[in-house]
Short mmCIF file of C-alpha atoms and ligand atoms in Angstrom, two decimals:
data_model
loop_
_atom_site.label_atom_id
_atom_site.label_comp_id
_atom_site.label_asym_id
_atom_site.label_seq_id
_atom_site.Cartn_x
_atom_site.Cartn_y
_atom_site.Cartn_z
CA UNK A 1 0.00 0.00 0.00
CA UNK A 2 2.72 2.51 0.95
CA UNK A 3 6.51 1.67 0.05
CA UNK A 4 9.32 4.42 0.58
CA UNK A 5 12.50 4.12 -1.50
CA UNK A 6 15.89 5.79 -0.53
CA UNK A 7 13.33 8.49 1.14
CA UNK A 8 16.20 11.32 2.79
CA UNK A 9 14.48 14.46 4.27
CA UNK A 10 16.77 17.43 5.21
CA UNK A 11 14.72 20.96 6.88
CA UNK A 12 15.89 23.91 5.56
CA UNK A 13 17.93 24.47 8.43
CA UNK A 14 20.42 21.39 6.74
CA UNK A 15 19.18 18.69 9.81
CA UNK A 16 18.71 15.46 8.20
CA UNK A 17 15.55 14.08 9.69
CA UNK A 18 15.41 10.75 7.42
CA UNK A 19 18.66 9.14 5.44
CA UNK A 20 17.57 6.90 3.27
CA UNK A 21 14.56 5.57 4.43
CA UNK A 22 13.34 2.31 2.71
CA UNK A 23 10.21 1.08 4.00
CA UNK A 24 7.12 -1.20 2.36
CA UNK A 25 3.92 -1.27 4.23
CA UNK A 26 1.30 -3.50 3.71
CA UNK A 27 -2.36 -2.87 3.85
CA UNK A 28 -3.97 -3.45 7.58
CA UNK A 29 -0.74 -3.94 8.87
CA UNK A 30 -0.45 -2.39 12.53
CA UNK A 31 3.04 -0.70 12.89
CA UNK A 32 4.75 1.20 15.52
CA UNK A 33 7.38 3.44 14.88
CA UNK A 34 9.74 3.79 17.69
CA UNK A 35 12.99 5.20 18.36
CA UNK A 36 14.24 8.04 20.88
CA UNK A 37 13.39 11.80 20.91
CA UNK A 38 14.56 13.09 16.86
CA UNK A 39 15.33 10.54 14.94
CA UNK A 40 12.67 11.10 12.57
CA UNK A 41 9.36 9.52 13.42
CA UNK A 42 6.97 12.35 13.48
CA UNK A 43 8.98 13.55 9.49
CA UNK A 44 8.23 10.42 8.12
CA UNK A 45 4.40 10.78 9.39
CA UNK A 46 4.50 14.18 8.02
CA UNK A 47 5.58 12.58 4.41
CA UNK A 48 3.09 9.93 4.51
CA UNK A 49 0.36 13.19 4.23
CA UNK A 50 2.32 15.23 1.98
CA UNK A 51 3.05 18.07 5.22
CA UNK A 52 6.69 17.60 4.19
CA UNK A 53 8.22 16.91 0.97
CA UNK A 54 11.35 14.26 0.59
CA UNK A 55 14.44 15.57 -0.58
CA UNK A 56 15.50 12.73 -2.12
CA UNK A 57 13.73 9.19 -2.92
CA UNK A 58 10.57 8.25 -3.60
CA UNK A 59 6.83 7.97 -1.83
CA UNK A 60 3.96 5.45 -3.51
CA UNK A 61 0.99 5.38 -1.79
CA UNK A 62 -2.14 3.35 -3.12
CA UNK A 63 0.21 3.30 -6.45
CA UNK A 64 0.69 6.96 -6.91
CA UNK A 65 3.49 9.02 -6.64
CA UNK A 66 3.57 11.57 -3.67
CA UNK A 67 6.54 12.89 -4.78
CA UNK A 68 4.94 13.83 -8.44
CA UNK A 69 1.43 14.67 -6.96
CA UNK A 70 0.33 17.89 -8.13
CA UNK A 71 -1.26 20.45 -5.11
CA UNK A 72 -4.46 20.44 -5.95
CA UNK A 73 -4.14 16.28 -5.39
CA UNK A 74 -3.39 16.69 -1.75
CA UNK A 75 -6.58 17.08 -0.50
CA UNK A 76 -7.67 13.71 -2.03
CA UNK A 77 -5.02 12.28 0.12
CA UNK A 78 -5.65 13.49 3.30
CA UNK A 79 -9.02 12.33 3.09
CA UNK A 80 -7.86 9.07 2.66
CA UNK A 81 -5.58 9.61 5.89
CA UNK A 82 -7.02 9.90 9.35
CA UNK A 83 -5.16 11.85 11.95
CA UNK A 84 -4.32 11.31 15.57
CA UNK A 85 -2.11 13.74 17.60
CA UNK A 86 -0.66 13.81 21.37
CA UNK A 87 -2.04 17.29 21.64
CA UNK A 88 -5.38 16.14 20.40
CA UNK A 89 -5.98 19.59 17.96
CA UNK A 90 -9.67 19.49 18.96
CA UNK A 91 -11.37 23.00 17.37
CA UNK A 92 -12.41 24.16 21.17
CA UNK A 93 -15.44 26.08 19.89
CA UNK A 94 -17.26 23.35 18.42
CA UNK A 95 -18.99 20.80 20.63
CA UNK A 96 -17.81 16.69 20.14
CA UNK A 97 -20.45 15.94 17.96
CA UNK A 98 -19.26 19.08 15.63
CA UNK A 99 -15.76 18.27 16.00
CA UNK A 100 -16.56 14.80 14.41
CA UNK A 101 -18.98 16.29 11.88
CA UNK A 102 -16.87 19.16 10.74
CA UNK A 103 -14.09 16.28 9.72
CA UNK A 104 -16.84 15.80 6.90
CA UNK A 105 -18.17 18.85 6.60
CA UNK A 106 -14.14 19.87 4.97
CA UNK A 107 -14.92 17.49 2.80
CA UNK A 108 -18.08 18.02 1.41
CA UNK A 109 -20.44 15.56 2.67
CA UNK A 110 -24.00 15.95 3.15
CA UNK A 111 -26.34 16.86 5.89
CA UNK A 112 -27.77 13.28 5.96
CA UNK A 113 -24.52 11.99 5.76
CA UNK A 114 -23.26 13.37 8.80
CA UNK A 115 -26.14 12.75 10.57
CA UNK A 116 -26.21 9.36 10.11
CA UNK A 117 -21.84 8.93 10.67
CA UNK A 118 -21.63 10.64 13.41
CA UNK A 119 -23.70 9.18 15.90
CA UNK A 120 -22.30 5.81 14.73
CA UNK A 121 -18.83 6.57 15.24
CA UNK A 122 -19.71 8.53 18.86
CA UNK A 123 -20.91 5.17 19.81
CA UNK A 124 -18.04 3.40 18.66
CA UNK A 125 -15.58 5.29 20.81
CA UNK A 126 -18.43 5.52 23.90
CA UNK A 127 -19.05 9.09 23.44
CA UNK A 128 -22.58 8.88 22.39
CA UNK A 129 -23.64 10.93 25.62
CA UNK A 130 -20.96 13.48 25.35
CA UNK A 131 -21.84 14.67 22.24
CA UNK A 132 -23.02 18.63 22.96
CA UNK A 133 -20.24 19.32 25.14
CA UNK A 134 -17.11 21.05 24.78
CA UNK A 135 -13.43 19.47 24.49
CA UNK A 136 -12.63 21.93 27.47
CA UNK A 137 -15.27 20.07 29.59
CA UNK A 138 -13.39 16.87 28.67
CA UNK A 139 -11.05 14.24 29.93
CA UNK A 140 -7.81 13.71 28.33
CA UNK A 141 -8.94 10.22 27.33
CA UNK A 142 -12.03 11.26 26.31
CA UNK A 143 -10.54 14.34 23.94
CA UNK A 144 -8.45 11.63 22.79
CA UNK A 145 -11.29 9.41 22.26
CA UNK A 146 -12.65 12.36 20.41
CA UNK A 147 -9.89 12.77 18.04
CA UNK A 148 -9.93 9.06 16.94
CA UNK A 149 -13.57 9.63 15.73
CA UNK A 150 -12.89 12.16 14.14
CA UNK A 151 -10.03 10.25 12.60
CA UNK A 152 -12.43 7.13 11.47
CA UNK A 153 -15.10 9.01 10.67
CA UNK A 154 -14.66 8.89 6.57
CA UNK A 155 -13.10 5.69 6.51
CA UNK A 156 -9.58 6.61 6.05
CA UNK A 157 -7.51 3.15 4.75
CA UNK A 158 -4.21 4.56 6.72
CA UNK A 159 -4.57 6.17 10.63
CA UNK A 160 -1.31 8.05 11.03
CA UNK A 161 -0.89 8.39 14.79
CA UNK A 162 1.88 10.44 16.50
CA UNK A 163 2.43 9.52 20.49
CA UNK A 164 -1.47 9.14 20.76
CA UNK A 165 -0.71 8.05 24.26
CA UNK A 166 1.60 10.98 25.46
CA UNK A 167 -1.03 13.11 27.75
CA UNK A 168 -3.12 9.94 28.51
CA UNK A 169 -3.04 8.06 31.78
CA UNK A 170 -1.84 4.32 31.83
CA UNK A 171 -5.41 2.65 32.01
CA UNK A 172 -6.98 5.53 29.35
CA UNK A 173 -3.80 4.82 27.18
CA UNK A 174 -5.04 1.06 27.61
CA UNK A 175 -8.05 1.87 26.41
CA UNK A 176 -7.07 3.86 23.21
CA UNK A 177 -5.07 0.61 22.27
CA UNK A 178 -7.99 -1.40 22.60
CA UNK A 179 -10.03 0.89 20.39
CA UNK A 180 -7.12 1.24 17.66
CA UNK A 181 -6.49 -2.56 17.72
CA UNK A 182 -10.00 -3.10 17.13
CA UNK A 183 -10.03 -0.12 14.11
CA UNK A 184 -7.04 -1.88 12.66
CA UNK A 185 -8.84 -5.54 12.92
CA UNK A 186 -11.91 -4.39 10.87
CA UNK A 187 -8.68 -3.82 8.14
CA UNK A 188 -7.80 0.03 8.67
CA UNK A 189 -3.89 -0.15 8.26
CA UNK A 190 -2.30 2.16 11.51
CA UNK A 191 1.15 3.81 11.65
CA UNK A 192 1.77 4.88 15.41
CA UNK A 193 4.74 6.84 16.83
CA UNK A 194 5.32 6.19 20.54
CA UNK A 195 7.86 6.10 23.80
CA UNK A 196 5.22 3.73 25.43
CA UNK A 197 7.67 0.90 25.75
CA UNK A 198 4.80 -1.53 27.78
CA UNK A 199 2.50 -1.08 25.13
CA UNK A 200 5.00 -1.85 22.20
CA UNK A 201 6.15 -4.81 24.43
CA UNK A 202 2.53 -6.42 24.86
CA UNK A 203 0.65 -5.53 22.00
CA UNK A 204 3.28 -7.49 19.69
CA UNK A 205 3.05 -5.84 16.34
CA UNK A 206 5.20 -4.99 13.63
CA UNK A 207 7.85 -2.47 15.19
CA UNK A 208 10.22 -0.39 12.74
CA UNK A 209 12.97 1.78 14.77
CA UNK A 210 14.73 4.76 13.93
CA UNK A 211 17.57 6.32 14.94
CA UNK A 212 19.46 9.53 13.69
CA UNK A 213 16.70 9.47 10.56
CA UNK A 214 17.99 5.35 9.84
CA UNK A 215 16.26 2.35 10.29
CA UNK A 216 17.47 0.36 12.31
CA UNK A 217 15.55 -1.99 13.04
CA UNK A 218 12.34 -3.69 11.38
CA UNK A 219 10.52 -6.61 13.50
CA UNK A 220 6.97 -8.57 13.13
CA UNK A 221 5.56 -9.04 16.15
CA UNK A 222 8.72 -7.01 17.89
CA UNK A 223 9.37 -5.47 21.27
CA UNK A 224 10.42 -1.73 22.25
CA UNK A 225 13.97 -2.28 22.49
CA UNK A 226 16.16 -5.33 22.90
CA UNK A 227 18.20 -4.96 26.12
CA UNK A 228 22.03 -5.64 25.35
N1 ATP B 301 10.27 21.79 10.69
C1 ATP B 301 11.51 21.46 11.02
N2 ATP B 301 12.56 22.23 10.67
C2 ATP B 301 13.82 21.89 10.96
N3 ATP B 301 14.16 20.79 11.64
C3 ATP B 301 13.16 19.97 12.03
C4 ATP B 301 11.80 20.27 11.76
N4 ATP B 301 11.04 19.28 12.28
C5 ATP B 301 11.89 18.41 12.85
N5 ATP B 301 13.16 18.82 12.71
C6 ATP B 301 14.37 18.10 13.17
O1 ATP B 301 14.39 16.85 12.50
C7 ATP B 301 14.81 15.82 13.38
C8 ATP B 301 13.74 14.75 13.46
O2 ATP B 301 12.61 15.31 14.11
P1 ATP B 301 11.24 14.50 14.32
O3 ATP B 301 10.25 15.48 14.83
O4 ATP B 301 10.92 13.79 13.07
O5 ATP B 301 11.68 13.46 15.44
P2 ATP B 301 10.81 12.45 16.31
O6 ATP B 301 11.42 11.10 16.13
O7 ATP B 301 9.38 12.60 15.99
O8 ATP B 301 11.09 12.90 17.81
P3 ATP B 301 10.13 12.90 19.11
O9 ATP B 301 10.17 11.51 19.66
O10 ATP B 301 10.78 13.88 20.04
O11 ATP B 301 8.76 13.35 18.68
C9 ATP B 301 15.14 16.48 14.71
O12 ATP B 301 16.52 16.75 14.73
C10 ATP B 301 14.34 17.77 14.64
O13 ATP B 301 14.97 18.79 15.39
MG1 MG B 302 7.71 13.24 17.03
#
């Protein structure tokens, strides 16, 4: 579904983020991307959506060229690619239910569309009865549980998530696993960045580590970090 060739990302400021990056993943595959503080996790994310552009190498996703995609493409993309962020990026003036629903209203999709995907996927993350109120009158786990319907909410075939865990407590971080490993079981592929070794460690998935922008690692079923 996605395969990067020789991908090498330097910023403007001349840090190389990603040295030639060589990855192939599979649709529904469940992968975590591990690795300490700046080697390049949340980059490669950002290339997956087209919020960064390679330097060098090449990007195919669903058999077309990111690298070649024109701007006005782009959009397409990113509807095909649901979101998840540590800092959650809920719009704090909109109420959960329009949080979710705005997610489609960007993207042109009827009234009676939303009103009948909404509700569904507010159920699915056990929001249903939070649905006028506010992110601010929220939980952490329950903003976060807002963000991943928001994520799921046009079917996206990739969820790109990026420390999903990091404000959560243990047992609501728990819970977010649960609800991703079930998205990913119904055949949504997911790409998560995390430092949460115990999760990595008992969730056994496929576990790709970077460090200094290299792979260096690249593990079905693998753990956090092999102890020397
Ligand atoms: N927009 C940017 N401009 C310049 N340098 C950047 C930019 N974004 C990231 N970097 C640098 O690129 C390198 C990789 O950063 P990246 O954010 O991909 O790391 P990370 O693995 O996600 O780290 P963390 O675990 O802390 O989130 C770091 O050296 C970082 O300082
Ligand atoms: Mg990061």
């Amino acid at each position: 579904m996605i395969q990067l060739s020789g991908v090498t990302k330097i910023y403007p400021n001349g840090v190389r983020a990603l040295n030639d990056v060589s990855l192939r993943i599979r649709k529904g595959e469940f992968i975590f991307l591990v690795g300490p503080s700046g080697a390049g996790k949340t980059t490669l994310m950002k290339l997956l959506y087209r919020e960064e552009f390679p330097t060098k190498g090449q990007i195919i996703f669903g058999g077309k060229s990111l690298v070649r995609m024109r701007p006005r493409e782009i959009p397409y993309l990113r509807r095909s690619i649901g979101m998840i962020f540590q800092d959650f990026r809920l719009l704090p003036q909109k109420t959960v239910y329009e949080n979710v629903a705005f997610a489609l209203e960007v993207i042109g999709a009827s009234k009676r569309e939303i009103r009948r995907a909404v509700p569904a996927v507010l159920e699915m993350v056990g929001l249903s009865d939070k649905a006028g109120v506010f992110p601010a009158h929220l939980s952490g786990g329950e903003q976060q549980r807002v963000c991943v319907a928001r994520a799921i909410v046009n079917n996206p075939v990739l969820i790109i998530a990026d420390e999903p865990t990091g404000n959560l407590d243990p047992e609501t971080s728990w819970e977010l696993m649960k609800l991703l490993d079930d998205i990913n079981l119904h055949g949504t592929t997911i790409i998560m960045a995390t430092h949460a070794w115990d999760i990595v460690n008992h969730m056994k998935k496929r576990v790709v580590e970077l460090v200094d922008g290299r792979i260096v690692r690249d593990e079905e079923k693998g753990v956090y970090r092999h102890e020397a």
